[in-house]
């Protein structure tokens, strides 16, 4: 696939590129490098972020931040979904914010901060978004935050 | 009054112009200088609860945030689950899904138009749009048996076959809606009051729309021809010939027109789908043969699926998928991570309203307070969707 | 001054006592039951169906029910589904602002016991914070059910069998 090769040259040695169910997955090795890669991707034509998600793998000692990036302005890129992944340690989750490059991440990064406590460095307004005050310092989407479950099945 | 001499105004949550959210606006005279949406009034923690429910139980759960367009919300999740399970629904089911999704889109647009009308003070618009919405709700009720929460699609197919009278009823509805459109044109679209309130208000430029990641009709009203149905055709959209409604102006009026245009386009899509729909099964072979032999007769007789027992214990293999569909309000995306257990490991559900929140926040400053309801209504913002 | 103050207090009590007396009370309750003005507070997704209640097909205005803007001019609050913690505060605030007598209907499975969101960490049961008169089951309840609930409430009011808020406690 041509696009994959193009992205491989962009990412270079800072990450790994593979194809998973039709989407191009870029695993960035170090959080610091993500800004650089994002800048180049933006120049390539990826102009907005569809979703920012955190995934809790704290049993393995890290959180994963997943950006789904795509394009509105370039029709052939619009077909592709680029999955940008970065791992941060779960005891000190910090990653640079991509708001400078893609302003569309603003609310989603804020939500990820609120739900996982991942600090996006450089985000201008990193506060709670949905939850009331009593959730200050409690991060409900972490696996360590338990809620009641139905006991039908394992 | 704040220090700089601006006035701070709180709108909502108990206010007809706010829906389920509170908004803080900073005013200089009657020009808005700053706008802070205080969301979270309907934050019901869908993503966390989804981790505690089985795959099949999440179907009704994920409809709830986008209740006025639940057909499409349902489809987004089902596509993700099917990608994980690696099943392909039979062609008839694909067509039925298309019909459902389009009916749901029409209902959602009419809802949006009704709310916009009431916000700009046109009660007629509200009554008409909501009254006509009932017709499409009736059609969906014929298909699925429920008024609002259809849960029509299940992994591998759909729950029910097309009822016999559906074609006839739909023909009537389409004829009615086309005739009705002329009335809408006269009373609402070309109404001088509507035009005065909406034209040139809340202009969203193409660049900004792209930058802020706007979705749906709001994006298309700003001149970006992006529609998931064309970009990554799902269900039966590949075989159907339709156009994307695009306008260049980017103001509230253009957004209203795009919605109307899409309603008319959806009618065409359903007509084509009803014409082309093949005969056959409505559930994938893989699950069809697991239905108990006794229940099978019932399925053949009534066209209603009795779920095979496997649905309780769907265990998709490890992996992660991403799906997107174009709903009435815009693109819904689902990011689903499975670790091989019967419950999702992580389910990220990004709704169109949540993505439009940023647009909403950035679009308001610079306008007059009196234009605020018009912009709010024209974005078709649905707070339960944004908060999840 | 004290005398006048007492006088006012006395008159107020006398008037209240008189209103609570049989024929007048009946007339008052009869009057109230025709003029239920719900406050415009949409709490969750059941609002979609509540909007349908006032559309031309179901037309709740037949029963005198039309959403109204300010809580000061309303006497009836319809909890439309889930109450999150943030919203519960707002709902309680709105309820306190309404003049007596006031009525609460809880709509939807969520308002009864959490519904599909029963194990969410951010919700509140409606009956824990408000004195609910009528519950409507369903997710979402059909508009007919909402209308039926309103009629039930009307019957209750006509019977004079409703919660009077603070005044009743003495
Ligand atoms: S009862 Fe159902 S429709 Fe109503 S608020 Fe709850 S989830 Fe939404």
XYZ file of C-alpha atoms and ligand atoms in Angstrom:
720
model
C 0.000 0.000 0.000
C 1.375 3.295 -1.049
C 0.041 5.326 1.821
C 1.604 2.986 4.313
C 5.013 3.502 2.780
C 4.588 7.228 2.837
C 3.750 7.118 6.500
C 6.648 4.811 7.188
C 9.044 7.365 5.810
C 7.415 10.066 7.929
C 7.601 8.060 11.109
C 11.039 6.664 10.462
C 12.649 5.135 13.488
C 10.479 6.948 16.007
C 7.669 4.452 15.732
C 6.286 1.313 14.253
C 3.810 1.182 11.385
C 1.482 -1.721 10.710
C -1.888 -2.384 9.199
C -4.682 -3.652 11.403
C -8.066 -4.389 9.806
C -7.616 -1.795 7.117
C -6.437 0.972 9.423
C -2.877 2.156 9.537
C -1.573 1.926 13.062
C 1.395 4.007 14.143
C 2.847 3.131 17.507
C 4.988 5.951 18.721
C 7.802 4.761 20.900
C 8.223 7.821 23.050
C 5.577 10.391 24.029
C 7.945 13.263 23.251
C 8.223 12.251 19.632
C 4.508 12.441 18.973
C 4.504 16.180 18.305
C 7.059 15.822 15.572
C 5.167 13.002 13.899
C 1.862 14.817 14.190
C 3.305 17.899 12.547
C 4.486 15.899 9.583
C 1.190 14.060 9.318
C -0.661 17.337 9.289
C 1.537 18.556 6.452
C 0.661 15.338 4.660
C -3.039 16.245 4.780
C -4.414 14.649 7.923
C -6.361 17.599 9.224
C -8.591 16.520 12.083
C -8.877 13.999 14.889
C -11.957 11.833 15.101
C -11.504 10.511 18.567
C -9.039 10.526 21.393
C -9.308 7.601 23.722
C -7.425 6.365 26.695
C -7.115 2.668 27.317
C -6.109 1.400 30.716
C -3.516 -1.355 30.679
C -2.322 -0.618 34.179
C -1.893 -4.316 34.901
C 0.965 -4.043 32.434
C 1.994 -0.706 33.824
C 0.882 1.725 31.154
C -1.993 3.706 29.682
C -2.395 3.975 25.981
C -3.574 7.136 24.298
C -5.148 6.493 20.925
C -5.745 9.222 18.366
C -7.850 8.415 15.325
C -6.797 10.837 12.660
C -8.260 11.417 9.236
C -8.787 14.072 6.647
C -11.661 16.178 5.385
C -9.895 18.167 2.749
C -8.095 15.401 0.858
C -10.610 12.907 -0.492
C -8.287 9.940 -0.837
C -6.984 10.367 2.688
C -10.546 10.590 3.993
C -10.908 6.901 3.256
C -8.028 6.064 5.548
C -8.058 6.072 9.312
C -4.720 6.609 10.921
C -4.421 5.272 14.442
C -1.762 7.082 16.402
C -0.874 5.319 19.616
C 1.354 6.322 22.437
C 2.051 4.635 25.739
C 2.508 6.475 28.993
C 3.466 4.926 32.332
C 0.475 4.558 34.623
C 2.194 5.987 37.699
C 3.124 9.209 35.958
C 0.915 9.604 32.902
C 2.112 12.589 30.912
C 2.088 13.260 27.232
C 2.391 16.371 25.116
C -0.900 17.816 23.958
C -1.573 17.912 20.235
C -3.844 20.928 20.455
C -1.358 23.142 18.635
C -1.417 20.858 15.644
C -5.003 19.656 15.672
C -7.333 22.038 17.536
C -10.081 19.450 17.225
C -8.600 17.436 20.090
C -9.416 20.099 22.675
C -12.511 18.615 24.270
C -11.454 15.033 23.794
C -8.119 15.492 25.489
C -9.883 17.247 28.291
C -12.202 14.294 28.667
C -9.323 11.851 28.630
C -7.647 13.875 31.360
C -10.813 13.817 33.393
C -11.420 10.121 32.974
C -7.872 8.804 33.223
C -5.835 11.530 34.834
C -3.483 11.655 31.878
C -1.854 15.057 31.826
C -1.571 16.612 28.407
C 1.290 19.045 28.634
C 0.588 22.315 26.925
C -3.189 22.021 26.926
C -4.564 25.452 27.842
C -7.611 24.313 29.743
C -7.032 21.015 31.441
C -9.959 20.823 33.857
C -12.889 18.597 34.546
C -15.432 18.673 31.758
C -18.397 16.482 32.636
C -18.068 15.436 36.229
C -19.065 17.464 39.295
C -16.484 18.716 41.808
C -16.477 15.680 44.027
C -14.663 13.782 41.296
C -11.543 15.905 41.619
C -8.702 13.421 41.740
C -10.908 10.412 41.041
C -10.528 8.966 37.577
C -13.563 6.852 36.837
C -12.524 5.151 33.627
C -9.438 3.625 35.180
C -9.843 -0.047 35.843
C -9.079 0.544 39.512
C -12.341 2.459 39.829
C -14.865 -0.289 40.423
C -18.602 -0.092 39.949
C -21.278 -2.684 40.625
C -21.686 -5.417 38.066
C -24.375 -7.887 37.276
C -23.442 -11.360 38.335
C -24.828 -13.399 35.475
C -21.702 -14.462 33.768
C -17.990 -14.466 34.239
C -20.540 42.130 36.498
C -17.010 40.918 36.207
C -13.923 43.030 36.713
C -13.486 44.171 33.148
C -16.968 45.609 33.046
C -18.447 42.702 31.162
C -21.665 41.155 32.237
C -21.751 37.469 33.044
C -24.949 35.699 32.157
C -25.918 32.171 33.046
C -28.312 30.363 30.790
C -29.856 27.082 31.840
C -30.144 24.302 32.668
C -33.710 25.305 33.377
C -34.328 27.371 30.304
C -36.106 26.699 27.048
C -33.099 27.851 25.081
C -30.515 25.664 26.715
C -31.571 22.062 26.715
C -29.707 20.031 29.283
C -26.736 22.247 29.838
C -25.640 25.448 31.474
C -23.950 28.149 29.522
C -21.931 31.032 30.785
C -21.768 33.962 28.442
C -19.738 37.078 28.980
C -21.406 40.076 27.425
C -20.210 43.436 26.320
C -23.449 45.287 25.781
C -25.267 42.581 23.918
C -22.280 41.200 22.072
C -20.924 37.933 23.387
C -17.206 38.142 24.090
C -16.699 34.812 25.749
C -18.690 31.661 25.972
C -18.170 28.719 28.291
C -20.474 25.740 27.860
C -20.847 23.914 31.151
C -21.701 20.422 30.004
C -22.045 17.205 31.931
C -25.627 17.546 33.064
C -26.460 14.312 31.300
C -23.154 12.547 31.781
C -24.312 9.039 32.549
C -20.969 7.316 32.196
C -21.948 5.182 29.253
C -18.370 4.195 28.482
C -17.770 2.852 31.970
C -21.042 0.970 32.163
C -20.400 -0.546 28.755
C -17.378 -2.304 30.238
C -19.619 -4.102 32.701
C -22.202 -5.296 30.209
C -22.189 -8.121 27.700
C -21.859 -7.289 24.033
C -25.514 -7.911 23.431
C -26.565 -5.792 26.419
C -24.671 -2.850 25.060
C -26.970 -2.574 22.065
C -29.756 -0.784 23.930
C -27.284 1.079 26.092
C -25.559 2.809 23.225
C -28.832 3.927 21.701
C -29.669 6.022 24.700
C -27.198 8.870 24.218
C -28.526 9.563 20.736
C -32.110 8.726 21.402
C -33.578 10.805 18.613
C -31.410 9.040 16.053
C -31.078 5.652 17.634
C -31.157 3.681 14.390
C -27.788 5.040 13.395
C -26.234 4.771 16.838
C -27.256 1.157 16.848
C -25.668 0.607 13.451
C -22.333 2.133 14.450
C -21.949 -0.242 17.352
C -23.124 -3.281 15.433
C -20.665 -2.624 12.617
C -17.862 -2.500 15.158
C -18.940 -5.739 16.799
C -19.291 -7.451 13.455
C -15.813 -6.383 12.459
C -14.542 -7.956 15.651
C -16.546 -11.141 15.245
C -15.826 -11.276 11.555
C -19.381 -11.942 10.444
C -21.040 -10.525 7.393
C -24.803 -9.970 7.424
C -26.764 -11.295 4.433
C -27.648 -8.768 1.694
C -31.290 -8.495 2.669
C -30.295 -7.490 6.165
C -27.957 -4.872 4.735
C -30.802 -3.313 2.839
C -33.096 -3.405 5.837
C -30.401 -1.654 7.829
C -30.145 1.010 5.195
C -33.869 1.610 5.310
C -33.810 1.825 9.081
C -30.843 4.180 9.121
C -32.440 6.505 6.605
C -35.788 6.610 8.375
C -33.926 7.394 11.541
C -32.049 10.173 9.777
C -35.271 11.748 8.563
C -36.744 11.624 12.053
C -33.593 13.137 13.488
C -33.548 15.970 10.974
C -37.186 16.758 11.591
C -36.452 16.831 15.289
C -33.599 19.229 14.695
C -35.698 21.451 12.476
C -38.468 21.500 15.061
C -36.119 22.516 17.838
C -34.485 25.177 15.694
C -37.900 26.566 14.815
C -39.034 26.823 18.395
C -35.764 28.482 19.357
C -36.266 31.194 16.794
C -39.846 31.566 17.891
C -41.693 29.771 15.148
C -44.169 27.464 16.850
C -45.558 26.395 13.508
C -42.191 24.996 12.554
C -42.042 22.975 15.732
C -45.545 21.618 15.386
C -45.177 20.741 11.744
C -41.798 19.102 12.059
C -42.762 17.122 15.123
C -46.060 16.147 13.619
C -44.389 14.889 10.452
C -41.748 13.124 12.475
C -44.488 10.920 13.891
C -45.093 9.508 10.417
C -41.559 8.217 10.149
C -41.645 7.018 13.703
C -44.716 5.066 12.760
C -42.817 3.463 9.868
C -39.937 2.523 12.131
C -42.387 1.176 14.617
C -43.782 -1.060 11.911
C -40.317 -2.389 11.224
C -39.067 -2.853 14.733
C -41.982 -2.721 17.122
C -40.705 0.201 19.169
C -41.290 3.894 18.917
C -37.873 5.264 19.709
C -35.534 2.562 20.937
C -35.408 0.151 18.059
C -32.441 -2.110 18.814
C -33.237 -3.306 15.342
C -29.817 -4.493 14.320
C -28.100 -7.386 16.000
C -24.702 -8.875 15.234
C -25.108 -10.746 11.978
C -28.365 -9.263 10.774
C -31.565 -7.621 11.865
C -34.302 -8.635 14.253
C -37.319 -8.556 12.008
C -38.204 -8.821 8.379
C -40.055 -6.144 6.459
C -43.767 -6.210 7.264
C -46.143 -6.665 4.347
C -47.816 -3.281 4.494
C -44.549 -1.403 4.756
C -44.133 -0.614 1.066
C -47.612 0.772 0.797
C -47.263 2.840 3.954
C -43.923 4.165 2.869
C -45.216 5.164 -0.530
C -47.914 7.148 1.179
C -45.446 8.729 3.571
C -43.069 9.710 0.774
C -45.868 11.213 -1.265
C -47.055 13.133 1.764
C -43.586 14.363 2.655
C -42.913 15.599 -0.873
C -46.142 17.515 -0.926
C -45.434 18.762 2.532
C -42.024 20.032 1.497
C -43.720 22.620 -0.658
C -45.603 23.850 2.383
C -42.410 23.965 4.382
C -40.850 25.980 1.634
C -43.621 28.517 1.744
C -44.112 28.810 5.477
C -40.705 28.122 6.936
C -37.866 28.156 4.447
C -38.866 31.256 2.537
C -40.441 32.962 5.493
C -38.885 36.420 5.834
C -38.614 35.999 9.600
C -36.702 32.754 9.290
C -34.393 34.289 6.747
C -33.817 37.377 8.807
C -32.963 35.328 11.857
C -30.774 32.787 10.123
C -29.153 34.224 7.035
C -25.629 35.388 7.590
C -25.736 34.381 11.255
C -23.203 32.021 12.758
C -21.044 31.724 9.694
C -18.678 28.786 9.919
C -15.959 29.003 7.328
C -14.630 25.954 5.550
C -11.186 26.193 7.121
C -12.548 26.541 10.615
C -14.977 23.683 10.139
C -12.115 21.423 9.158
C -9.886 22.681 11.913
C -12.459 22.160 14.634
C -13.483 18.764 13.325
C -17.119 19.691 12.800
C -19.357 16.850 11.661
C -22.551 16.174 9.811
C -24.810 18.687 8.120
C -22.922 21.490 9.856
C -19.772 20.460 8.045
C -21.509 20.033 4.721
C -23.183 23.412 5.020
C -19.674 24.876 5.119
C -18.680 23.384 1.816
C -16.925 20.170 2.794
C -18.357 17.243 0.884
C -17.630 14.641 3.495
C -20.136 11.902 4.088
C -19.201 8.524 5.508
C -21.848 6.903 3.366
C -19.764 7.828 0.331
C -16.290 7.689 1.797
C -16.551 4.299 3.412
C -19.844 2.766 2.297
C -21.409 0.501 4.886
C -24.714 -1.391 4.829
C -26.092 -1.184 1.282
C -25.023 2.339 0.403
C -22.618 1.115 -2.211
C -25.402 0.018 -4.540
C -27.492 3.096 -4.006
C -27.255 6.220 -5.997
C -27.606 9.412 -4.024
C -26.106 12.829 -3.680
C -24.509 14.586 -0.789
C -26.164 17.857 0.103
C -23.463 20.505 0.188
C -23.747 24.246 0.517
C -21.096 26.902 0.575
C -22.488 29.639 2.815
C -21.859 28.047 6.190
C -24.490 30.079 8.035
C -27.462 28.892 10.061
C -29.720 29.101 7.051
C -27.460 26.836 5.020
C -27.501 24.287 7.798
C -31.285 24.326 7.796
C -31.382 23.892 4.031
C -28.916 21.014 4.120
C -31.172 19.223 6.594
C -34.191 19.662 4.350
C -32.234 18.532 1.337
C -31.050 15.441 3.153
C -34.588 14.523 4.099
C -35.573 14.551 0.441
C -32.448 12.601 -0.461
C -33.221 10.004 2.201
C -36.660 9.445 0.737
C -34.994 8.622 -2.561
C -32.565 6.259 -0.885
C -35.337 4.332 0.807
C -37.299 4.104 -2.426
C -34.289 2.653 -4.197
C -33.597 0.285 -1.350
C -37.160 -0.985 -1.411
C -36.849 -1.568 -5.111
C -33.529 -3.346 -5.034
C -33.939 -5.323 -1.849
C -33.151 -8.991 -2.514
C -35.002 -11.905 -1.003
C -33.318 -14.136 1.466
C -32.293 -14.540 5.032
C -32.051 -11.706 7.486
C -29.548 -13.305 9.829
C -26.072 -14.549 9.010
C -25.829 -18.260 8.312
C -23.455 -18.730 11.212
C -26.098 -17.712 13.739
C -29.126 -18.801 11.778
C -28.269 -22.451 12.171
C -27.900 -22.101 15.911
C -31.523 -21.140 16.398
C -33.391 -23.889 18.161
C -35.315 -26.093 15.756
C -38.576 -25.373 17.532
C -38.088 -21.630 17.273
C -37.116 -21.916 13.652
C -40.653 -22.482 12.526
C -41.682 -19.344 14.305
C -38.936 -17.407 12.601
C -40.038 -18.592 9.194
C -43.683 -17.931 9.943
C -43.417 -14.444 11.388
C -40.138 -13.117 10.070
C -39.050 -12.395 13.624
C -35.748 -13.672 14.869
C -35.617 -15.683 18.052
C -32.116 -15.146 19.291
C -29.853 -18.157 19.361
C -28.385 -18.796 22.777
C -24.897 -17.880 21.583
C -25.790 -14.199 21.792
C -25.593 -14.299 25.554
C -22.032 -15.365 25.370
C -20.539 -13.631 22.377
C -16.814 -13.760 22.802
C -15.022 -11.862 20.088
C -11.330 -12.607 19.671
C -8.705 -10.236 20.985
C -8.270 -7.127 18.945
C -9.493 -3.638 18.335
C -11.701 -2.087 15.700
C -12.857 1.312 14.664
C -16.138 1.960 12.931
C -17.824 5.070 11.692
C -21.278 5.783 10.338
C -22.994 8.926 9.198
C -25.935 9.624 11.454
C -28.401 12.456 11.129
C -26.334 14.672 13.348
C -23.005 13.624 11.911
C -20.358 11.010 12.183
C -20.578 8.512 15.020
C -17.400 6.629 15.751
C -16.940 3.557 17.894
C -13.559 2.309 19.008
C -13.877 -1.109 20.524
C -11.118 -3.044 22.268
C -11.705 -6.671 23.101
C -9.557 -8.867 25.288
C -11.392 -12.050 24.467
C -13.859 -11.889 27.340
C -17.650 -11.565 26.902
C -17.497 -7.889 27.855
C -15.765 -5.098 25.977
C -12.430 -4.097 27.447
C -12.839 -0.541 26.307
C -15.572 1.083 24.303
C -15.025 4.580 23.067
C -18.174 6.124 21.722
C -17.674 9.531 20.167
C -20.954 11.150 19.279
C -21.492 13.913 16.747
C -22.732 16.342 19.370
C -19.587 15.886 21.392
C -17.487 16.761 18.400
C -19.672 19.717 17.574
C -19.239 21.043 21.086
C -15.940 22.636 20.135
C -17.512 24.264 17.100
C -20.336 25.516 19.241
C -17.949 26.937 21.798
C -15.803 28.708 19.253
C -18.576 29.879 16.985
C -20.585 31.839 19.539
C -18.214 34.672 20.539
C -18.675 37.763 18.437
C -22.381 37.300 17.954
C -25.216 39.105 19.622
C -27.039 37.419 22.444
C -30.220 37.422 20.405
C -28.537 35.240 17.795
C -27.462 32.725 20.363
C -30.568 30.488 20.205
C -30.465 30.471 16.418
C -26.868 29.242 16.334
C -27.493 26.745 19.090
C -30.504 25.345 17.299
C -28.895 25.270 13.892
C -26.045 23.079 15.117
C -28.582 20.411 16.104
C -26.760 19.959 19.352
C -28.163 17.202 21.549
C -26.725 17.348 25.079
C -27.306 13.704 26.094
C -25.270 12.810 23.037
C -22.436 15.112 23.928
C -22.263 14.065 27.556
C -22.923 10.389 27.100
C -46.629 47.251 65.257
C -46.527 43.998 67.070
C -50.266 43.968 67.143
C -50.509 44.484 63.399
C -47.889 41.850 62.817
C -49.881 39.408 64.866
C -52.976 40.457 63.092
C -51.435 39.675 59.732
C -50.233 36.336 60.944
C -53.657 35.616 62.337
C -55.396 36.550 59.125
C -53.023 34.450 57.108
C -53.757 31.437 59.265
C -57.447 32.087 59.180
C -57.397 32.312 55.413
C -55.441 29.114 55.179
C -57.823 27.361 57.531
C -60.724 28.577 55.497
C -59.205 27.412 52.236
C -58.543 24.011 53.708
C -62.238 23.706 54.583
C -64.306 21.344 52.528
C -66.164 23.287 49.817
C -63.447 25.819 49.161
C -60.754 23.225 49.088
C -62.672 21.217 46.557
C -63.106 24.200 44.340
C -59.430 25.008 44.632
C -58.342 21.465 43.820
C -60.730 21.384 40.924
C -59.131 24.554 39.657
C -55.592 23.296 40.074
C -56.197 20.096 38.271
C -56.972 21.924 35.067
C -53.948 24.130 35.150
C -50.828 22.050 35.375
C -47.919 24.006 34.024
C -44.782 21.945 33.732
C -41.500 23.744 34.077
C -39.144 23.586 31.138
C -36.400 21.420 32.565
C -35.159 18.629 30.331
C -33.075 16.246 32.348
C -32.187 13.413 29.963
C -33.111 11.520 26.861
C -36.757 10.989 27.847
C -37.059 14.638 26.822
C -37.333 13.384 23.250
C -40.608 11.709 24.094
C -41.728 14.590 26.230
C -41.282 16.845 23.231
C -43.477 14.430 21.327
C -46.133 14.786 24.012
C -46.686 18.390 23.036
C -46.638 17.720 19.301
C -49.817 17.752 17.244
C -50.345 14.008 17.395
C -50.543 13.749 21.173
C -51.237 17.362 21.977
C -50.906 17.576 25.741
C -52.345 21.050 25.660
C -55.735 19.374 25.687
C -55.085 18.689 29.361
C -53.705 22.103 30.049
C -50.108 20.923 29.999
C -47.730 23.235 28.196
C -44.079 23.665 29.139
C -43.482 27.044 30.657
C -40.379 29.111 31.035
C -39.843 30.299 34.577
C -40.165 28.073 37.639
C -42.014 30.867 39.403
C -45.011 30.513 37.149
C -45.217 26.743 37.182
C -46.579 24.178 39.548
C -45.550 20.889 38.060
C -42.179 19.364 37.312
C -41.683 16.360 35.098
C -38.405 14.560 35.658
C -37.562 13.331 32.192
C -35.348 10.364 32.835
C -31.960 10.114 34.450
C -30.912 12.607 37.068
C -27.174 12.944 37.142
C -25.593 14.511 40.186
C -25.196 17.847 38.514
C -28.726 17.792 37.174
C -30.191 16.640 40.478
C -28.914 19.805 42.087
C -30.520 21.895 39.385
C -33.785 19.963 39.612
C -33.944 20.419 43.362
C -33.222 24.116 42.963
C -35.957 24.521 40.407
C -38.347 22.595 42.603
C -37.649 24.835 45.575
C -38.315 27.900 43.476
C -41.755 26.763 42.431
C -44.736 28.062 44.387
C -46.920 25.703 46.398
C -48.757 23.478 45.714
C -46.407 21.651 43.369
C -46.319 18.214 41.893
C -43.652 15.867 40.604
C -43.961 13.166 37.979
C -40.988 10.905 37.366
C -40.794 9.722 33.807
C -38.860 6.717 32.599
C -37.158 3.718 34.092
C -34.174 5.878 34.956
C -36.181 8.131 37.204
C -37.602 5.130 39.005
C -34.490 3.190 39.794
C -31.731 4.061 37.403
C -33.028 1.982 34.513
C -30.299 0.890 32.176
C -27.874 3.131 34.025
C -28.530 1.512 37.394
C -24.864 0.952 38.131
C -23.589 4.305 36.968
C -21.547 6.311 39.451
C -23.023 9.635 38.483
C -26.773 9.232 38.889
C -29.338 9.943 41.573
C -32.729 8.325 42.041
C -35.501 10.862 41.597
C -37.494 9.813 44.656
C -34.497 10.405 46.880
C -34.544 14.114 46.284
C -38.120 14.952 45.288
C -41.549 13.852 46.513
C -42.793 12.036 43.432
C -46.533 11.705 42.907
C -46.660 9.497 39.835
C -44.054 7.245 38.248
C -44.137 6.351 34.576
C -42.354 3.123 33.647
C -40.844 2.556 30.231
C -37.645 3.391 28.451
C -38.714 5.780 27.111
C -42.398 5.733 28.059
C -44.715 6.288 25.156
C -46.371 9.690 24.950
C -49.684 8.046 25.748
C -48.221 6.877 29.025
C -47.165 10.392 29.875
C -50.642 11.645 29.171
C -52.099 8.899 31.302
C -49.801 9.876 34.132
C -50.931 13.454 33.863
C -54.525 12.301 34.058
C -53.708 10.182 37.102
C -52.202 13.214 38.712
C -55.287 15.218 37.915
C -57.448 12.606 39.572
C -55.209 12.626 42.591
C -55.443 16.367 42.851
C -59.189 16.292 42.535
C -59.316 13.826 45.385
C -57.150 16.208 47.366
C -54.703 13.431 47.984
C -51.301 14.936 47.279
C -48.168 16.013 48.999
C -48.373 19.552 50.289
C -44.702 20.201 50.690
C -43.651 21.839 53.935
C -47.055 23.091 54.925
C -48.446 19.674 55.497
C -45.954 18.606 58.083
C -47.585 20.457 60.963
S -35.750 5.821 30.872
Fe -34.683 5.350 28.962
S -35.233 7.013 27.595
Fe -35.689 7.691 29.655
S -33.886 8.772 30.359
Fe -33.676 6.653 30.992
S -32.530 5.701 29.364
Fe -33.319 7.614 28.545
